[in-house]
PDB file of C-alpha atoms in Angstrom:
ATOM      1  CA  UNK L   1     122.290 123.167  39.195  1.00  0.00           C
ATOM      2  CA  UNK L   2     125.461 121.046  40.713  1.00  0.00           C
ATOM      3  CA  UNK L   3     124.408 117.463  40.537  1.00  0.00           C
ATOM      4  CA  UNK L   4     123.850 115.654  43.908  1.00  0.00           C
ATOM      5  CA  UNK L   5     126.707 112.833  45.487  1.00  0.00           C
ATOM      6  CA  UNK L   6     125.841 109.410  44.765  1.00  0.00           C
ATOM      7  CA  UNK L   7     123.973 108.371  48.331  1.00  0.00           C
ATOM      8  CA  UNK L   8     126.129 105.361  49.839  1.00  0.00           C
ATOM      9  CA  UNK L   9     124.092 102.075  49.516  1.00  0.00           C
ATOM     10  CA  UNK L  10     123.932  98.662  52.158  1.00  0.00           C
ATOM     11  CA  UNK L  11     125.775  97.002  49.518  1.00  0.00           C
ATOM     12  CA  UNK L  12     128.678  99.093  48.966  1.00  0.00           C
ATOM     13  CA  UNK L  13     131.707  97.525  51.130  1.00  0.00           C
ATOM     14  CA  UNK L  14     134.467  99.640  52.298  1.00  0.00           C
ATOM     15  CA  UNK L  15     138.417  99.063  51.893  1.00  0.00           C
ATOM     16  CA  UNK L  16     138.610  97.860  55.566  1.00  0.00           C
ATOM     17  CA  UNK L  17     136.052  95.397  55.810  1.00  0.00           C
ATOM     18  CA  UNK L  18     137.201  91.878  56.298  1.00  0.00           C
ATOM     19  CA  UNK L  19     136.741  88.747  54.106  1.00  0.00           C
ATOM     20  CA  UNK L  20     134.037  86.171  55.387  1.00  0.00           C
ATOM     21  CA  UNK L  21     135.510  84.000  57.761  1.00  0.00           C
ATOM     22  CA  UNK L  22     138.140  85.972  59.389  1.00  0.00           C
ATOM     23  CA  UNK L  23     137.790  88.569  62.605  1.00  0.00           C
ATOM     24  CA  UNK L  24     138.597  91.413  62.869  1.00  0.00           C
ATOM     25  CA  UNK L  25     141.962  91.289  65.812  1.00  0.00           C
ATOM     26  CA  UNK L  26     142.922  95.181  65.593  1.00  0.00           C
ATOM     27  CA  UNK L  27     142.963  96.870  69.001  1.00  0.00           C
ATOM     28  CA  UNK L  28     143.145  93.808  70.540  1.00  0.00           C
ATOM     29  CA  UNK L  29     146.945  94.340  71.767  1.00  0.00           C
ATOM     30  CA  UNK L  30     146.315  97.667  72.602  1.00  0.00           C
ATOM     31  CA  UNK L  31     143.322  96.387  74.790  1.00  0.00           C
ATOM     32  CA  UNK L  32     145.232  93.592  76.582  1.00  0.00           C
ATOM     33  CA  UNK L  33     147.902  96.607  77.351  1.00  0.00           C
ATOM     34  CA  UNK L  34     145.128  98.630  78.998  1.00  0.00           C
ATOM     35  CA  UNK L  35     143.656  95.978  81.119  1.00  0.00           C
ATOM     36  CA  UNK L  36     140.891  94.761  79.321  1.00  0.00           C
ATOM     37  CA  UNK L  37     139.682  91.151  80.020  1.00  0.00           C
ATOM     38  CA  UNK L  38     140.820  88.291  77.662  1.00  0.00           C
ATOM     39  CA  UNK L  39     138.580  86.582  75.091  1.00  0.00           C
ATOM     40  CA  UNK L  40     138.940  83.164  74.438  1.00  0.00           C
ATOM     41  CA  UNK L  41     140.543  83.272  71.341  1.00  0.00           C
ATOM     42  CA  UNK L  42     143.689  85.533  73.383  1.00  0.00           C
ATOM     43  CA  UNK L  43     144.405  82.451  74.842  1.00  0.00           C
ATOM     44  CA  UNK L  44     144.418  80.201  71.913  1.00  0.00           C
ATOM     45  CA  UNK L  45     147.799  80.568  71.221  1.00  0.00           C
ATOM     46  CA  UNK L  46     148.979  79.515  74.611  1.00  0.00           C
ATOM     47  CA  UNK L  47     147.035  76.560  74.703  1.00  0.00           C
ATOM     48  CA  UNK L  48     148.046  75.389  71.566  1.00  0.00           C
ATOM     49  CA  UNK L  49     151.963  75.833  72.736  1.00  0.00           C
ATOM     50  CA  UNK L  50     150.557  73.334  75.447  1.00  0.00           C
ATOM     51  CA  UNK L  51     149.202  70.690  73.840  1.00  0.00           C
ATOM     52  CA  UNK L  52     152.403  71.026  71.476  1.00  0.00           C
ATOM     53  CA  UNK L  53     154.308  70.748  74.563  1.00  0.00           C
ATOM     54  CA  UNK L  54     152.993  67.178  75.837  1.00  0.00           C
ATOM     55  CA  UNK L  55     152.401  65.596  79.155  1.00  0.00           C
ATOM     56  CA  UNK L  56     155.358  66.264  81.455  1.00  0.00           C
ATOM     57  CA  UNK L  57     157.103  63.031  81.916  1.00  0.00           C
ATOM     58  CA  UNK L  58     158.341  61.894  85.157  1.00  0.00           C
ATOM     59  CA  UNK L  59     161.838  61.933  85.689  1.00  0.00           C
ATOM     60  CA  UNK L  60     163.989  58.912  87.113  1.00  0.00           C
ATOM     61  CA  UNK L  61     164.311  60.594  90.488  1.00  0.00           C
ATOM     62  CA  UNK L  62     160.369  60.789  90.739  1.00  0.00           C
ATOM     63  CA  UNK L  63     160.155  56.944  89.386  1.00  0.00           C
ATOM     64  CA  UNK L  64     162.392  56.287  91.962  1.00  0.00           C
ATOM     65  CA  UNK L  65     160.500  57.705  94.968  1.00  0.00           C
ATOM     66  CA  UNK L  66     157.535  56.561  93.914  1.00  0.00           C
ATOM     67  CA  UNK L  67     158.772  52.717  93.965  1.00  0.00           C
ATOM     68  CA  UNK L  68     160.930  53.321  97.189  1.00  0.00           C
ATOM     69  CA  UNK L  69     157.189  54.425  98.679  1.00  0.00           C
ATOM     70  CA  UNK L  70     155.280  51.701  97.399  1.00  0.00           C
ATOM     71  CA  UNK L  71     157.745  49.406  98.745  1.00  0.00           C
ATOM     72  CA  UNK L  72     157.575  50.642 101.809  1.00  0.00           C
ATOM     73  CA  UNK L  73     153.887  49.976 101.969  1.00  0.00           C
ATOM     74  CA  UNK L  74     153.732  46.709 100.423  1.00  0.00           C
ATOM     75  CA  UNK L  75     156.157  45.869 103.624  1.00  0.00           C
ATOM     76  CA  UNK L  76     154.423  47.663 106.033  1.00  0.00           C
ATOM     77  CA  UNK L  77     151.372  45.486 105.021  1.00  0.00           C
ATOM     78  CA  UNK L  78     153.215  42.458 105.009  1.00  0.00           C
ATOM     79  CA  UNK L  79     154.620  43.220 108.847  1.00  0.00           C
ATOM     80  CA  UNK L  80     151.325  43.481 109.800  1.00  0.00           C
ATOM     81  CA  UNK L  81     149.974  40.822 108.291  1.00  0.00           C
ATOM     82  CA  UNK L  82     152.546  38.404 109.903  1.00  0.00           C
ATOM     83  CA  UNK L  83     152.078  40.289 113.480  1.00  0.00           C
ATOM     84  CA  UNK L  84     147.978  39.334 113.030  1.00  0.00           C
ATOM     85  CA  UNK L  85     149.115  35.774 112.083  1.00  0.00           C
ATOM     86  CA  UNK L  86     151.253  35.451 114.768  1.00  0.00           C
ATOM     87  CA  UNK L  87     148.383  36.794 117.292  1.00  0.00           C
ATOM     88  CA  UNK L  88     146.472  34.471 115.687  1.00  0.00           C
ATOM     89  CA  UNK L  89     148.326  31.481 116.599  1.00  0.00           C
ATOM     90  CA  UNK L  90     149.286  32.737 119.717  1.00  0.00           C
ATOM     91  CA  UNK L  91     145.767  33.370 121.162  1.00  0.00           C
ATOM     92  CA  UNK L  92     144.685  29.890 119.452  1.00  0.00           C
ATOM     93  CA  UNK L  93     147.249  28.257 121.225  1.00  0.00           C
ATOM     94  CA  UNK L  94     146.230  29.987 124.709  1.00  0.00           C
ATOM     95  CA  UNK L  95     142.930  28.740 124.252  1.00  0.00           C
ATOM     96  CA  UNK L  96     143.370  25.233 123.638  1.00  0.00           C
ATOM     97  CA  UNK L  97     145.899  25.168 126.454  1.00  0.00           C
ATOM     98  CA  UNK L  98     143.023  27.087 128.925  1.00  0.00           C
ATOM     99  CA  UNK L  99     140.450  24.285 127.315  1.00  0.00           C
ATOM    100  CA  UNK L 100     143.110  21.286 128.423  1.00  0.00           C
ATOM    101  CA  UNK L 101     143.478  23.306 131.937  1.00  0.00           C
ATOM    102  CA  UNK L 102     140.086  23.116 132.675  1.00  0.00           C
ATOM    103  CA  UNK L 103     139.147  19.597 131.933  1.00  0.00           C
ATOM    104  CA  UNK L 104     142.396  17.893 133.156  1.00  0.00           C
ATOM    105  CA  UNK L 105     142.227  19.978 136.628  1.00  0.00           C
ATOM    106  CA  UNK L 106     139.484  18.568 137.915  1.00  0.00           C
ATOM    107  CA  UNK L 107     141.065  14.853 137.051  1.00  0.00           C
ATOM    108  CA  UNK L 108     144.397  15.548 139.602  1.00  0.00           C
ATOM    109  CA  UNK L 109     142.491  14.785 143.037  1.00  0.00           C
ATOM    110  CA  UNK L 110     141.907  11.629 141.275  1.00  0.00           C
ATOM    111  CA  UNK L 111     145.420  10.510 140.484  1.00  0.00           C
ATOM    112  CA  UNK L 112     146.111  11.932 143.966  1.00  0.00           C
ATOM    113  CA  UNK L 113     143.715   8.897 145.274  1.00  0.00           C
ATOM    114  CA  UNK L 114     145.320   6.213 142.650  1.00  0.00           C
ATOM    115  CA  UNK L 115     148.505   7.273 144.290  1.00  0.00           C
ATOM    116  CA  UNK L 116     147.410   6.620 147.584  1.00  0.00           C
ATOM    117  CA  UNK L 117     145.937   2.995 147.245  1.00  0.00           C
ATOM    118  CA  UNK L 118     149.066   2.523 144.788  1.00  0.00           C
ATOM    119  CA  UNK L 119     151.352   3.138 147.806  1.00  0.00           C
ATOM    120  CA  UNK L 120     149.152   1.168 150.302  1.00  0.00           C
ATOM    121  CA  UNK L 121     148.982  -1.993 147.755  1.00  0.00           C
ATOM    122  CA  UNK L 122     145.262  -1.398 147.574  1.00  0.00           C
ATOM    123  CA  UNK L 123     145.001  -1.340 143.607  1.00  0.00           C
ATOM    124  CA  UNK L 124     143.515  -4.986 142.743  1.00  0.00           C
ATOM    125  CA  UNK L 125     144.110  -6.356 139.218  1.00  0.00           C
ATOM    126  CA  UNK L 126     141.184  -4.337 137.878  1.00  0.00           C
ATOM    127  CA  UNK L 127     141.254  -1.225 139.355  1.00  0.00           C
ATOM    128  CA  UNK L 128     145.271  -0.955 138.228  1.00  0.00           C
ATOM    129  CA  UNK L 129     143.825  -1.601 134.377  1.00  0.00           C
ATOM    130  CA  UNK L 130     141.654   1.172 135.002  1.00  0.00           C
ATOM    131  CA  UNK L 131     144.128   3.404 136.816  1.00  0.00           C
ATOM    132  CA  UNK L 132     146.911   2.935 134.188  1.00  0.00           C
ATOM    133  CA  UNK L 133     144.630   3.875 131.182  1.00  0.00           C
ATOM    134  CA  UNK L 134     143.329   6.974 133.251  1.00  0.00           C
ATOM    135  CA  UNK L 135     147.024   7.688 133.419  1.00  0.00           C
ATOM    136  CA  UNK L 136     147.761   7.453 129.784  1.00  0.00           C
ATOM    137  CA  UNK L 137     145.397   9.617 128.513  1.00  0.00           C
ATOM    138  CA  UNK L 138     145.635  12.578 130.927  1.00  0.00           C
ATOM    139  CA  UNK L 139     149.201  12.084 130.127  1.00  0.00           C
ATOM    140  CA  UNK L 140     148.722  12.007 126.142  1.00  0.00           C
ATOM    141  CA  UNK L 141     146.377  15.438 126.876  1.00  0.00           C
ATOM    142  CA  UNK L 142     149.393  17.447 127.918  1.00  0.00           C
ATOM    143  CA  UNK L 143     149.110  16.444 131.696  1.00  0.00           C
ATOM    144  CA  UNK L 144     152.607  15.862 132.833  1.00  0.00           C
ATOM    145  CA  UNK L 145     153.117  14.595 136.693  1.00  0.00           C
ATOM    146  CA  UNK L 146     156.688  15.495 138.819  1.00  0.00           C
ATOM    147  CA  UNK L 147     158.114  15.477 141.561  1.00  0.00           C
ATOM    148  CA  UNK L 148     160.833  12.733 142.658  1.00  0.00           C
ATOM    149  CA  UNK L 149     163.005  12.974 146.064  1.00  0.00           C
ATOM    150  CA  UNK L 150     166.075  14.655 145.322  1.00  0.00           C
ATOM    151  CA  UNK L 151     164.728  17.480 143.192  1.00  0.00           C
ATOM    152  CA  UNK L 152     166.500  20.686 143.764  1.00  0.00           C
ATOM    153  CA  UNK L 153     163.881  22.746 145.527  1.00  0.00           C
ATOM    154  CA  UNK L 154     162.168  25.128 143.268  1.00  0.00           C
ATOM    155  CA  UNK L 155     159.752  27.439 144.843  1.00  0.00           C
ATOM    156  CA  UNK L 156     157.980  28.145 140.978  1.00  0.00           C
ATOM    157  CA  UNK L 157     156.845  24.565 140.735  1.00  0.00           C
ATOM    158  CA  UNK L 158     157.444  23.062 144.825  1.00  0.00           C
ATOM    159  CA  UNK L 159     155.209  24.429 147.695  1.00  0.00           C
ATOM    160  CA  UNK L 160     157.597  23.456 150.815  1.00  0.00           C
ATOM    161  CA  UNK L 161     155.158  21.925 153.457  1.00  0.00           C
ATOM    162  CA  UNK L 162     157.982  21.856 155.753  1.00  0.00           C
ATOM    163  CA  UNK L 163     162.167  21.584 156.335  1.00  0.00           C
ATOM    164  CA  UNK L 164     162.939  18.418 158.161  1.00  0.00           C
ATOM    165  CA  UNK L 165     166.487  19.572 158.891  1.00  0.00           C
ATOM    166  CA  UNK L 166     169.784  19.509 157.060  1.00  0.00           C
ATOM    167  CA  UNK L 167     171.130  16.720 155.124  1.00  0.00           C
ATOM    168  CA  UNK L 168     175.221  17.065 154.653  1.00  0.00           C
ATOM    169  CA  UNK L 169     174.696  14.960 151.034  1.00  0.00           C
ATOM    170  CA  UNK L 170     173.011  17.648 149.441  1.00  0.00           C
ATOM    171  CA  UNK L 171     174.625  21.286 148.114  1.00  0.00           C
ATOM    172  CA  UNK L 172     171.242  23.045 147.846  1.00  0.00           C
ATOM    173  CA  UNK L 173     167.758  22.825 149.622  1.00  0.00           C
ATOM    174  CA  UNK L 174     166.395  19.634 148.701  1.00  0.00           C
ATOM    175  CA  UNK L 175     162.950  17.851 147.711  1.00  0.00           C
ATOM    176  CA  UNK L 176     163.399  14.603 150.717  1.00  0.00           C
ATOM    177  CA  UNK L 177     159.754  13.257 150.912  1.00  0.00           C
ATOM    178  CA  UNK L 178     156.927  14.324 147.976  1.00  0.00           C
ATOM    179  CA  UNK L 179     153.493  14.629 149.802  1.00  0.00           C
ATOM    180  CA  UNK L 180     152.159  14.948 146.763  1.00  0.00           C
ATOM    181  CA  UNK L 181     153.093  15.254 142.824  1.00  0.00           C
ATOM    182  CA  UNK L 182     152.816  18.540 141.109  1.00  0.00           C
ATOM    183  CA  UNK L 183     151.052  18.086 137.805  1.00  0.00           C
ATOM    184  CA  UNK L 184     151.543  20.967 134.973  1.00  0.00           C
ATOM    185  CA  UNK L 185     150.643  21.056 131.153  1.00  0.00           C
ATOM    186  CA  UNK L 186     153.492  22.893 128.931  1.00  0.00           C
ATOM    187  CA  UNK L 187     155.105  25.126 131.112  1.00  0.00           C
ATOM    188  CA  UNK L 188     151.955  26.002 133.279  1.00  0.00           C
ATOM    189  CA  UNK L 189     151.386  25.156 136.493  1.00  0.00           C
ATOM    190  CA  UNK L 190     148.061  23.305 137.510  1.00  0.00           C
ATOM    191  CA  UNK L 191     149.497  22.067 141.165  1.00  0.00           C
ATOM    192  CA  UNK L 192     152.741  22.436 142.552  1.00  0.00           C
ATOM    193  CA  UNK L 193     154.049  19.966 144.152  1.00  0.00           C
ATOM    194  CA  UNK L 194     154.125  19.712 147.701  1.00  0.00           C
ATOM    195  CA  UNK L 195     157.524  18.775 148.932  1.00  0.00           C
ATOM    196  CA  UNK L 196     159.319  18.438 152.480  1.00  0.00           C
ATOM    197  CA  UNK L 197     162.944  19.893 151.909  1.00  0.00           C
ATOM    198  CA  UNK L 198     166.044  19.559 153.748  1.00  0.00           C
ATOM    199  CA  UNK L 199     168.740  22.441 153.808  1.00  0.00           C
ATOM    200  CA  UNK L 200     172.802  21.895 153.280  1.00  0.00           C
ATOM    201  CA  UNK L 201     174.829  21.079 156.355  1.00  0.00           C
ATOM    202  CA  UNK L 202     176.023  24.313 157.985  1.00  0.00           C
ATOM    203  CA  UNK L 203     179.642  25.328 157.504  1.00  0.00           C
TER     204      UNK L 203
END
């Protein structure tokens, strides 16, 4: 009777099997060729030739751009910042002037009177004290008074009651007589003043 073939057994390990440790790779470039989807490990390669590789350093050009832009802010901010300032001021200033406005406006129908009795002699040796202060301090507040005879007529700071005729001594219309002194604080207006004029001789 022929004997039998030895039956294979769970522990018998063929030519082709691979060590402990390693994987088994064949078919994979076939598979890649065909379509197949990549495994993690078909990439490892790659990445490693990346990390190799290093972070791409900026060249000069780039450097440069990126200062010429962040110049260009840090001056942009700075424009603004002095525009704001300059608002700043400017609308502090406007309201100190409109505070000054509205307390000293009230005040010229006063000096108007002091004028008056001044002219007419009727200021007594107390009442010119008192007078002559008020003057200083509306005048130390901004409050400037004008307005002499002989002013060249200016219609932004003269209101021309009347023209008493032509005076052949004068070149341009003329302030004669000041009805009353214009008052004004900086270059603002808070009376004209109100003027009779006289016109140049006819040629």
């Amino acid at each position: 009777m022929a004997p039998r073939p030895a039956a294979h057994t769970e522990t018998d390990v063929p030519e082709t099997a691979v060590a402990p440790g390693d994987h088994d790779i064949s078919g994979v470039d076939n598979f890649i060729e065909e379509g197949g989807p990549l495994e993690p490990s078909d990439l490892f390669d790659d990445e490693l030739d990346d990390v190799a590789g290093g972070p791409t350093t900026p060249d000069a050009a780039q450097l440069e751009k990126a200062l010429t832009e962040r110049t260009a802010d840090l001056q942009r901010l700075q424009a603004e910042y002095l525009n704001y300032k300059r608002r700043v001021d400017r609308d502090r200033e406007l309201v100190r002037e409109n505070a000054t406005y509205a307390a000293l406006a009230p005040i010229v129908d006063v000096l108007d009177t002091i004028d008056r009795a001044r002219e007419h002699g009727e200021l007594d040796e107390g009442f010119q004290a008192v007078a002559d202060q008020l003057e200083r301090v509306v005048s130390n507040a901004g409050l400037v008074k004008y307005g002499e005879p002989g002013d060249a007529f200016d219609p932004r700071i003269h209101e021309a009651l009347s023209h008493i005729g032509e005076d052949p001594d004068v070149e341009v219309t003329t302030c004669k007589v000041i009805a009353k002194a214009g008052y004004r604080i900086g270059e603002r207006v808070v009376r004209a003043a109100q003027v009779l004029v006289v016109d140049p001789a006819s040629s």
